[in-house]
Amino acid sequence: MNLQQKVKQTVQNYKLCNKKERVLVALSGGKDSTVTAYLLKKFGYNIEGFHIDLSMGKYSEKCLKAVQDLCKQLEIKLHIYDVKKEMGNSMCYLRSAIQSQKSLKNCAICGVIKKWIMNKEARKLKADKIATGHNLDDEAQTFLINVFKGSPDLSSNSGPITRNVGDKKFVSRIKPLFYIPEDDIKEYSKKMKLPVVYEKCPCAIDSYRIQVRKFMNTMPDKNKLNIVGNMEKLMKKIDRSPRDDSSKDDSGEPSGEPSGEPKDNEINYCEICGEPSRKKVCKMCELMKLK
Ligand code: AMP
Ligand code: ZN
């Protein structure tokens, strides 16, 4: 099976979306989300693009340009969320303000902020689903990181589709590239000559994920598939109750939880911003609470 057929199979087998639904594809400008949008459009799904402009200088300018070119090529609508305009400052500034008081890594902070924005904006735009470009390598890394951190149950909401569909304020996230190795996606994006920024985010310098990626790159793709396959089997046996996705640490940073674990897994609403959260105050507001 080629990449396209494999992705189609994931979308169909896991019922990630149907043709009546409005799917917002979270476009970073990178190869994964670009290929996700390209294939969903090719399969005939009703997609629109959503880009968060982090205002991080030249890198952000290149990403914005790539996303605009892609949406033009695919003839889809593009929604842009300008962090500087909406939140008052660039991601670099927000991060340093937070880091002056909390010892958190770059990717951990950026990940929490991006997820909060995505859910809120997707709901505002009345999207049925948010599609992200997470691939097999990302997912296998996240599972291993959670195991190394001693909290494999953090992966219990992982899979090609989030399982927190029960909450009306939570927009389900789908990952059509869940079973596709990163290298195959890169090759495909080049073959299709898609507008992609191949350089990594300049701020992803201190990530624990980088260490795990290096270690995992010594493994064949078959082992990565085994990791996510076993994770899915294991997770069926662990608690699957709805959870706030922002409580899951996708960033790959060890620890860094701003506050303690909740007593239960029920989704509540953050008492500050009203977004779904397992705790009284969501991770985003916890970060933004600067003294
Ligand atoms: P990352 O955590 O940066 O590897 O990104 C994972 C996924 O989140 C990407 O494949 C995109 O779907 C989405 N994403 C990341 N950055 C952005 C962004 N600036 N704007 C919109 N979506 C993004
Ligand atoms: Zn909040």
mmCIF file of C-alpha atoms and ligand atoms in Angstrom:
data_model
loop_
_atom_site.group_PDB
_atom_site.id
_atom_site.type_symbol
_atom_site.label_atom_id
_atom_site.label_comp_id
_atom_site.label_asym_id
_atom_site.label_seq_id
_atom_site.Cartn_x
_atom_site.Cartn_y
_atom_site.Cartn_z
ATOM 1 C CA MET A 1 0.000 0.000 0.000
ATOM 2 C CA ASN A 2 1.278 3.471 -0.786
ATOM 3 C CA LEU A 3 1.107 6.457 1.562
ATOM 4 C CA GLN A 4 -2.101 7.787 0.058
ATOM 5 C CA GLN A 5 -3.903 4.453 0.394
ATOM 6 C CA LYS A 6 -2.689 4.034 3.984
ATOM 7 C CA VAL A 7 -3.987 7.465 4.982
ATOM 8 C CA LYS A 8 -7.325 6.790 3.281
ATOM 9 C CA GLN A 9 -7.593 3.538 5.200
ATOM 10 C CA THR A 10 -6.923 5.302 8.528
ATOM 11 C CA VAL A 11 -9.547 7.968 7.767
ATOM 12 C CA GLN A 12 -12.128 5.342 6.813
ATOM 13 C CA ASN A 13 -11.376 2.630 9.381
ATOM 14 C CA TYR A 14 -11.325 5.034 12.303
ATOM 15 C CA LYS A 15 -14.203 7.143 10.902
ATOM 16 C CA LEU A 16 -12.109 10.276 11.394
ATOM 17 C CA CYS A 17 -14.517 12.489 9.476
ATOM 18 C CA ASN A 18 -17.283 12.390 6.903
ATOM 19 C CA LYS A 19 -17.871 14.527 3.856
ATOM 20 C CA LYS A 20 -20.583 16.626 5.499
ATOM 21 C CA GLU A 21 -18.354 17.738 8.340
ATOM 22 C CA ARG A 22 -16.305 20.944 8.335
ATOM 23 C CA VAL A 23 -12.733 20.008 9.074
ATOM 24 C CA LEU A 24 -10.247 22.655 10.096
ATOM 25 C CA VAL A 25 -6.713 21.581 9.227
ATOM 26 C CA ALA A 26 -4.172 23.087 11.642
ATOM 27 C CA LEU A 27 -1.470 24.206 9.221
ATOM 28 C CA SER A 28 1.968 25.023 10.594
ATOM 29 C CA GLY A 29 3.702 25.356 7.223
ATOM 30 C CA GLY A 30 5.582 22.106 7.889
ATOM 31 C CA LYS A 31 5.433 18.923 5.788
ATOM 32 C CA ASP A 32 3.057 16.935 8.014
ATOM 33 C CA SER A 33 0.126 19.319 8.206
ATOM 34 C CA THR A 34 0.637 20.261 4.537
ATOM 35 C CA VAL A 35 0.364 16.614 3.440
ATOM 36 C CA THR A 36 -2.660 16.171 5.751
ATOM 37 C CA ALA A 37 -4.519 19.032 4.035
ATOM 38 C CA TYR A 38 -3.424 17.926 0.569
ATOM 39 C CA LEU A 39 -4.732 14.377 1.058
ATOM 40 C CA LEU A 40 -7.982 15.269 2.850
ATOM 41 C CA LYS A 41 -8.783 17.640 -0.014
ATOM 42 C CA LYS A 42 -7.837 14.991 -2.576
ATOM 43 C CA PHE A 43 -10.193 12.516 -0.850
ATOM 44 C CA GLY A 44 -13.020 15.067 -1.195
ATOM 45 C CA TYR A 45 -13.421 16.205 2.422
ATOM 46 C CA ASN A 46 -14.707 19.650 3.309
ATOM 47 C CA ILE A 47 -11.591 21.317 4.687
ATOM 48 C CA GLU A 48 -10.423 24.798 5.611
ATOM 49 C CA GLY A 49 -6.984 25.861 6.815
ATOM 50 C CA PHE A 50 -6.144 27.326 10.202
ATOM 51 C CA HIS A 51 -2.743 28.882 10.874
ATOM 52 C CA ILE A 52 -1.404 30.373 14.079
ATOM 53 C CA ASP A 53 1.071 33.115 13.230
ATOM 54 C CA LEU A 54 3.491 33.045 16.156
ATOM 55 C CA SER A 55 5.297 36.237 15.045
ATOM 56 C CA MET A 56 8.719 34.635 15.431
ATOM 57 C CA GLY A 57 10.537 36.677 12.786
ATOM 58 C CA LYS A 58 11.682 35.225 9.461
ATOM 59 C CA TYR A 59 10.678 31.682 10.375
ATOM 60 C CA SER A 60 7.050 32.693 10.956
ATOM 61 C CA GLU A 61 7.034 34.739 7.743
ATOM 62 C CA LYS A 62 8.158 31.691 5.748
ATOM 63 C CA CYS A 63 5.532 29.482 7.418
ATOM 64 C CA LEU A 64 2.752 31.966 6.709
ATOM 65 C CA LYS A 65 3.786 32.224 3.055
ATOM 66 C CA ALA A 66 3.869 28.404 2.659
ATOM 67 C CA VAL A 67 0.416 28.060 4.227
ATOM 68 C CA GLN A 68 -1.020 30.818 2.024
ATOM 69 C CA ASP A 69 0.454 29.189 -1.102
ATOM 70 C CA LEU A 70 -0.955 25.805 -0.128
ATOM 71 C CA CYS A 71 -4.465 27.125 0.514
ATOM 72 C CA LYS A 72 -4.411 28.937 -2.800
ATOM 73 C CA GLN A 73 -3.286 25.762 -4.581
ATOM 74 C CA LEU A 74 -5.962 23.659 -2.860
ATOM 75 C CA GLU A 75 -8.598 26.392 -3.252
ATOM 76 C CA ILE A 76 -9.522 26.306 0.405
ATOM 77 C CA LYS A 77 -10.282 29.075 2.871
ATOM 78 C CA LEU A 78 -7.500 30.034 5.273
ATOM 79 C CA HIS A 79 -8.103 31.389 8.776
ATOM 80 C CA ILE A 80 -5.166 33.124 10.384
ATOM 81 C CA TYR A 81 -4.798 33.696 14.105
ATOM 82 C CA ASP A 82 -2.225 36.395 14.750
ATOM 83 C CA VAL A 83 -0.738 35.796 18.215
ATOM 84 C CA LYS A 84 0.736 39.292 18.438
ATOM 85 C CA LYS A 85 -2.572 40.928 17.574
ATOM 86 C CA GLU A 86 -4.785 38.658 19.667
ATOM 87 C CA MET A 87 -2.565 38.168 22.703
ATOM 88 C CA GLY A 88 -0.578 41.369 22.610
ATOM 89 C CA ASN A 89 2.865 39.842 22.112
ATOM 90 C CA SER A 90 4.832 37.402 19.988
ATOM 91 C CA MET A 91 5.275 33.798 21.131
ATOM 92 C CA CYS A 92 8.932 34.554 21.980
ATOM 93 C CA TYR A 93 7.875 37.333 24.345
ATOM 94 C CA LEU A 94 5.077 35.313 25.952
ATOM 95 C CA ARG A 95 7.481 32.445 26.485
ATOM 96 C CA SER A 96 10.189 34.526 28.106
ATOM 97 C CA ALA A 97 7.642 36.213 30.381
ATOM 98 C CA ILE A 98 6.431 32.792 31.520
ATOM 99 C CA GLN A 99 9.963 31.396 31.814
ATOM 100 C CA SER A 100 11.020 34.286 34.046
ATOM 101 C CA GLN A 101 8.688 32.792 36.668
ATOM 102 C CA LYS A 102 8.197 29.151 35.781
ATOM 103 C CA SER A 103 10.793 26.626 34.824
ATOM 104 C CA LEU A 104 9.218 25.241 31.664
ATOM 105 C CA LYS A 105 10.760 24.354 28.328
ATOM 106 C CA ASN A 106 9.995 26.269 25.108
ATOM 107 C CA CYS A 107 8.003 23.491 23.427
ATOM 108 C CA ALA A 108 5.924 22.797 26.531
ATOM 109 C CA ILE A 109 4.742 26.407 26.673
ATOM 110 C CA CYS A 110 4.157 26.785 22.936
ATOM 111 C CA GLY A 111 2.260 23.456 22.828
ATOM 112 C CA VAL A 112 -0.170 24.466 25.575
ATOM 113 C CA ILE A 113 -0.832 27.868 24.018
ATOM 114 C CA LYS A 114 -1.349 26.451 20.499
ATOM 115 C CA LYS A 115 -3.797 23.794 21.700
ATOM 116 C CA TRP A 116 -5.816 26.322 23.678
ATOM 117 C CA ILE A 117 -6.040 28.627 20.640
ATOM 118 C CA MET A 118 -6.950 25.759 18.294
ATOM 119 C CA ASN A 119 -9.868 24.502 20.357
ATOM 120 C CA LYS A 120 -11.285 27.950 21.064
ATOM 121 C CA GLU A 121 -11.012 29.171 17.477
ATOM 122 C CA ALA A 122 -12.256 25.913 15.928
ATOM 123 C CA ARG A 123 -15.345 26.142 18.112
ATOM 124 C CA LYS A 124 -15.842 29.783 17.133
ATOM 125 C CA LEU A 125 -15.599 28.789 13.464
ATOM 126 C CA LYS A 126 -18.120 26.001 14.104
ATOM 127 C CA ALA A 127 -15.718 23.340 12.866
ATOM 128 C CA ASP A 128 -16.686 19.716 13.484
ATOM 129 C CA LYS A 129 -13.097 18.467 13.679
ATOM 130 C CA ILE A 130 -9.544 19.760 13.898
ATOM 131 C CA ALA A 131 -7.028 17.788 11.822
ATOM 132 C CA THR A 132 -3.360 17.917 12.812
ATOM 133 C CA GLY A 133 -0.280 16.537 11.113
ATOM 134 C CA HIS A 134 0.922 14.266 13.931
ATOM 135 C CA ASN A 135 2.738 11.280 12.425
ATOM 136 C CA LEU A 136 3.886 7.824 13.529
ATOM 137 C CA ASP A 137 7.213 9.107 14.862
ATOM 138 C CA ASP A 138 5.492 11.855 16.929
ATOM 139 C CA GLU A 139 3.061 9.372 18.439
ATOM 140 C CA ALA A 140 5.640 6.687 19.243
ATOM 141 C CA GLN A 141 7.876 9.373 20.789
ATOM 142 C CA THR A 142 5.027 10.760 22.903
ATOM 143 C CA PHE A 143 4.199 7.307 24.222
ATOM 144 C CA LEU A 144 7.837 6.569 25.120
ATOM 145 C CA ILE A 145 8.221 10.004 26.739
ATOM 146 C CA ASN A 146 5.136 9.368 28.855
ATOM 147 C CA VAL A 147 6.534 5.970 29.840
ATOM 148 C CA PHE A 148 9.913 7.536 30.721
ATOM 149 C CA LYS A 149 8.086 10.134 32.782
ATOM 150 C CA GLY A 150 6.308 7.361 34.634
ATOM 151 C CA SER A 151 2.865 8.296 33.363
ATOM 152 C CA PRO A 152 1.920 6.023 30.443
ATOM 153 C CA ASP A 153 -1.755 6.681 31.212
ATOM 154 C CA LEU A 154 -1.231 10.173 29.765
ATOM 155 C CA SER A 155 -1.394 8.416 26.402
ATOM 156 C CA SER A 156 -4.829 6.974 27.124
ATOM 157 C CA ASN A 157 -6.478 9.558 24.925
ATOM 158 C CA SER A 158 -4.072 8.993 22.094
ATOM 159 C CA GLY A 159 -5.087 7.454 18.787
ATOM 160 C CA PRO A 160 -6.033 8.681 15.319
ATOM 161 C CA ILE A 161 -9.047 10.460 16.915
ATOM 162 C CA THR A 162 -9.424 11.979 20.384
ATOM 163 C CA ARG A 163 -12.074 10.301 22.414
ATOM 164 C CA ASN A 164 -13.390 13.347 24.236
ATOM 165 C CA VAL A 165 -16.237 13.825 21.793
ATOM 166 C CA GLY A 166 -18.707 13.927 24.659
ATOM 167 C CA ASP A 167 -18.029 17.535 25.564
ATOM 168 C CA LYS A 168 -19.799 20.223 23.571
ATOM 169 C CA LYS A 169 -16.999 22.742 24.073
ATOM 170 C CA PHE A 170 -14.329 20.338 22.944
ATOM 171 C CA VAL A 171 -13.637 20.014 19.228
ATOM 172 C CA SER A 172 -12.396 16.492 18.399
ATOM 173 C CA ARG A 173 -8.936 16.250 16.968
ATOM 174 C CA ILE A 174 -8.055 13.841 14.195
ATOM 175 C CA LYS A 175 -4.636 12.646 13.039
ATOM 176 C CA PRO A 176 -4.870 11.157 9.533
ATOM 177 C CA LEU A 177 -1.071 10.547 9.421
ATOM 178 C CA PHE A 178 -1.049 8.613 12.713
ATOM 179 C CA TYR A 179 0.433 5.459 11.104
ATOM 180 C CA ILE A 180 2.757 7.145 8.590
ATOM 181 C CA PRO A 181 6.515 7.376 9.298
ATOM 182 C CA GLU A 182 7.982 10.880 9.160
ATOM 183 C CA ASP A 183 10.474 10.067 6.394
ATOM 184 C CA ASP A 184 7.715 8.810 4.086
ATOM 185 C CA ILE A 185 5.791 12.062 4.584
ATOM 186 C CA LYS A 186 8.870 14.104 3.755
ATOM 187 C CA GLU A 187 9.467 12.100 0.597
ATOM 188 C CA TYR A 188 5.801 12.412 -0.457
ATOM 189 C CA SER A 189 5.719 16.181 0.131
ATOM 190 C CA LYS A 190 8.813 16.563 -2.075
ATOM 191 C CA LYS A 191 7.419 14.289 -4.764
ATOM 192 C CA MET A 192 4.222 16.342 -4.872
ATOM 193 C CA LYS A 193 6.240 19.592 -4.779
ATOM 194 C CA LEU A 194 4.105 20.978 -1.974
ATOM 195 C CA PRO A 195 4.949 24.380 -0.447
ATOM 196 C CA VAL A 196 6.660 23.326 2.775
ATOM 197 C CA VAL A 197 9.076 24.911 5.266
ATOM 198 C CA TYR A 198 11.514 22.081 5.999
ATOM 199 C CA GLU A 199 13.548 23.827 8.653
ATOM 200 C CA LYS A 200 12.672 23.099 12.274
ATOM 201 C CA CYS A 201 11.243 25.731 14.591
ATOM 202 C CA PRO A 202 14.236 27.804 15.788
ATOM 203 C CA CYS A 203 12.986 27.644 19.368
ATOM 204 C CA ALA A 204 12.816 23.825 19.587
ATOM 205 C CA ILE A 205 16.303 23.655 21.037
ATOM 206 C CA ASP A 206 15.920 22.250 24.500
ATOM 207 C CA SER A 207 13.297 19.628 23.980
ATOM 208 C CA TYR A 208 13.403 16.274 25.709
ATOM 209 C CA ARG A 209 11.649 15.044 22.571
ATOM 210 C CA ILE A 210 14.820 15.719 20.563
ATOM 211 C CA GLN A 211 16.707 13.229 22.744
ATOM 212 C CA VAL A 212 13.965 10.623 22.386
ATOM 213 C CA ARG A 213 13.780 11.228 18.625
ATOM 214 C CA LYS A 214 17.515 10.581 18.287
ATOM 215 C CA PHE A 215 17.169 7.339 20.201
ATOM 216 C CA MET A 216 14.100 6.278 18.230
ATOM 217 C CA ASN A 217 15.713 7.006 14.892
ATOM 218 C CA THR A 218 17.967 4.041 15.528
ATOM 219 C CA MET A 219 14.853 1.833 15.189
ATOM 220 C CA PRO A 220 13.152 0.624 12.010
ATOM 221 C CA ASP A 221 9.639 1.930 11.263
ATOM 222 C CA LYS A 222 8.225 -1.508 12.080
ATOM 223 C CA ASN A 223 9.226 -1.016 15.718
ATOM 224 C CA LYS A 224 7.536 2.387 15.807
ATOM 225 C CA LEU A 225 4.347 0.778 14.481
ATOM 226 C CA ASN A 226 4.661 -1.862 17.204
ATOM 227 C CA ILE A 227 4.988 0.856 19.836
ATOM 228 C CA VAL A 228 1.763 2.626 18.794
ATOM 229 C CA GLY A 229 -0.005 -0.702 18.156
ATOM 230 C CA ASN A 230 0.833 -1.936 21.645
ATOM 231 C CA MET A 231 -0.021 1.445 23.104
ATOM 232 C CA GLU A 232 -3.521 1.173 21.636
ATOM 233 C CA LYS A 233 -3.956 -2.341 23.060
ATOM 234 C CA LEU A 234 -2.702 -1.241 26.444
ATOM 235 C CA MET A 235 -4.811 1.884 26.528
ATOM 236 C CA LYS A 236 -8.003 -0.093 26.002
ATOM 237 C CA LYS A 237 -7.314 -1.537 29.433
ATOM 238 C CA ILE A 238 -6.558 1.804 31.065
ATOM 239 C CA ASP A 239 -9.068 4.505 31.944
ATOM 240 C CA ARG A 240 -10.605 6.021 28.841
ATOM 241 C CA SER A 241 -12.881 8.563 30.415
ATOM 242 C CA PRO A 242 -13.077 11.960 28.771
ATOM 243 C CA ARG A 243 -10.124 14.173 29.502
ATOM 244 C CA ASP A 244 -9.035 17.646 28.733
ATOM 245 C CA ASP A 245 -6.546 17.214 25.940
ATOM 246 C CA SER A 246 -4.537 20.168 27.168
ATOM 247 C CA SER A 247 -3.714 18.111 30.262
ATOM 248 C CA LYS A 248 -1.869 15.634 28.086
ATOM 249 C CA ASP A 249 1.697 16.604 27.621
ATOM 250 C CA ASP A 250 2.266 16.328 23.899
ATOM 251 C CA SER A 251 5.211 18.638 24.110
ATOM 252 C CA GLY A 252 7.596 15.946 25.126
ATOM 253 C CA GLU A 253 8.928 17.805 28.093
ATOM 254 C CA PRO A 254 9.582 15.875 31.278
ATOM 255 C CA SER A 255 7.261 16.966 34.057
ATOM 256 C CA GLY A 256 6.413 20.648 33.756
ATOM 257 C CA GLU A 257 2.829 20.207 34.943
ATOM 258 C CA PRO A 258 1.885 23.620 36.317
ATOM 259 C CA SER A 259 -0.290 22.068 39.015
ATOM 260 C CA GLY A 260 -1.238 18.737 40.592
ATOM 261 C CA GLU A 261 -3.214 15.971 38.974
ATOM 262 C CA PRO A 262 -6.985 16.159 39.251
ATOM 263 C CA LYS A 263 -8.926 13.745 41.438
ATOM 264 C CA ASP A 264 -11.108 12.611 38.546
ATOM 265 C CA ASN A 265 -11.137 12.713 34.800
ATOM 266 C CA GLU A 266 -14.329 14.630 34.268
ATOM 267 C CA ILE A 267 -14.195 17.637 32.007
ATOM 268 C CA ASN A 268 -15.036 20.855 33.770
ATOM 269 C CA TYR A 269 -14.714 24.379 32.511
ATOM 270 C CA CYS A 270 -11.832 26.613 33.458
ATOM 271 C CA GLU A 271 -13.033 29.198 35.962
ATOM 272 C CA ILE A 272 -10.915 31.878 34.281
ATOM 273 C CA CYS A 273 -11.395 31.382 30.517
ATOM 274 C CA GLY A 274 -14.309 28.927 30.360
ATOM 275 C CA GLU A 275 -12.447 26.440 28.154
ATOM 276 C CA PRO A 276 -12.764 22.716 28.896
ATOM 277 C CA SER A 277 -10.341 21.620 31.586
ATOM 278 C CA ARG A 278 -9.834 18.744 33.999
ATOM 279 C CA LYS A 279 -8.727 21.150 36.679
ATOM 280 C CA LYS A 280 -10.417 24.257 38.051
ATOM 281 C CA VAL A 281 -7.993 26.384 36.087
ATOM 282 C CA CYS A 282 -6.803 25.172 32.674
ATOM 283 C CA LYS A 283 -3.146 24.758 31.786
ATOM 284 C CA MET A 284 -3.168 27.865 29.624
ATOM 285 C CA CYS A 285 -4.532 30.126 32.382
ATOM 286 C CA GLU A 286 -2.155 28.488 34.861
ATOM 287 C CA LEU A 287 0.713 29.543 32.556
ATOM 288 C CA MET A 288 -0.618 33.049 32.081
ATOM 289 C CA LYS A 289 -1.092 33.651 35.814
ATOM 290 C CA LEU A 290 2.031 35.717 36.251
ATOM 291 C CA LYS A 291 2.754 37.399 39.549
HETATM 292 P P1 AMP B 1 4.164 20.330 16.502
HETATM 293 O O1 AMP B 1 3.705 20.142 17.904
HETATM 294 O O2 AMP B 1 4.788 21.674 16.248
HETATM 295 O O3 AMP B 1 4.928 19.169 15.964
HETATM 296 O O4 AMP B 1 2.832 20.379 15.623
HETATM 297 C C1 AMP B 1 1.901 19.343 15.602
HETATM 298 C C2 AMP B 1 0.733 19.737 14.736
HETATM 299 O O5 AMP B 1 0.113 20.904 15.285
HETATM 300 C C3 AMP B 1 1.128 20.145 13.319
HETATM 301 O O6 AMP B 1 1.200 19.016 12.466
HETATM 302 C C4 AMP B 1 0.004 21.064 12.931
HETATM 303 O O7 AMP B 1 -1.134 20.342 12.507
HETATM 304 C C5 AMP B 1 -0.319 21.770 14.246
HETATM 305 N N1 AMP B 1 0.414 23.053 14.353
HETATM 306 C C6 AMP B 1 1.657 23.259 14.828
HETATM 307 N N2 AMP B 1 2.017 24.563 14.750
HETATM 308 C C7 AMP B 1 0.954 25.213 14.203
HETATM 309 C C8 AMP B 1 0.690 26.579 13.836
HETATM 310 N N3 AMP B 1 1.592 27.549 14.043
HETATM 311 N N4 AMP B 1 -0.508 26.866 13.301
HETATM 312 C C9 AMP B 1 -1.442 25.893 13.091
HETATM 313 N N5 AMP B 1 -1.241 24.604 13.414
HETATM 314 C C10 AMP B 1 -0.076 24.260 13.950
HETATM 315 ZN ZN ZN B 2 -8.423 28.784 31.277
#
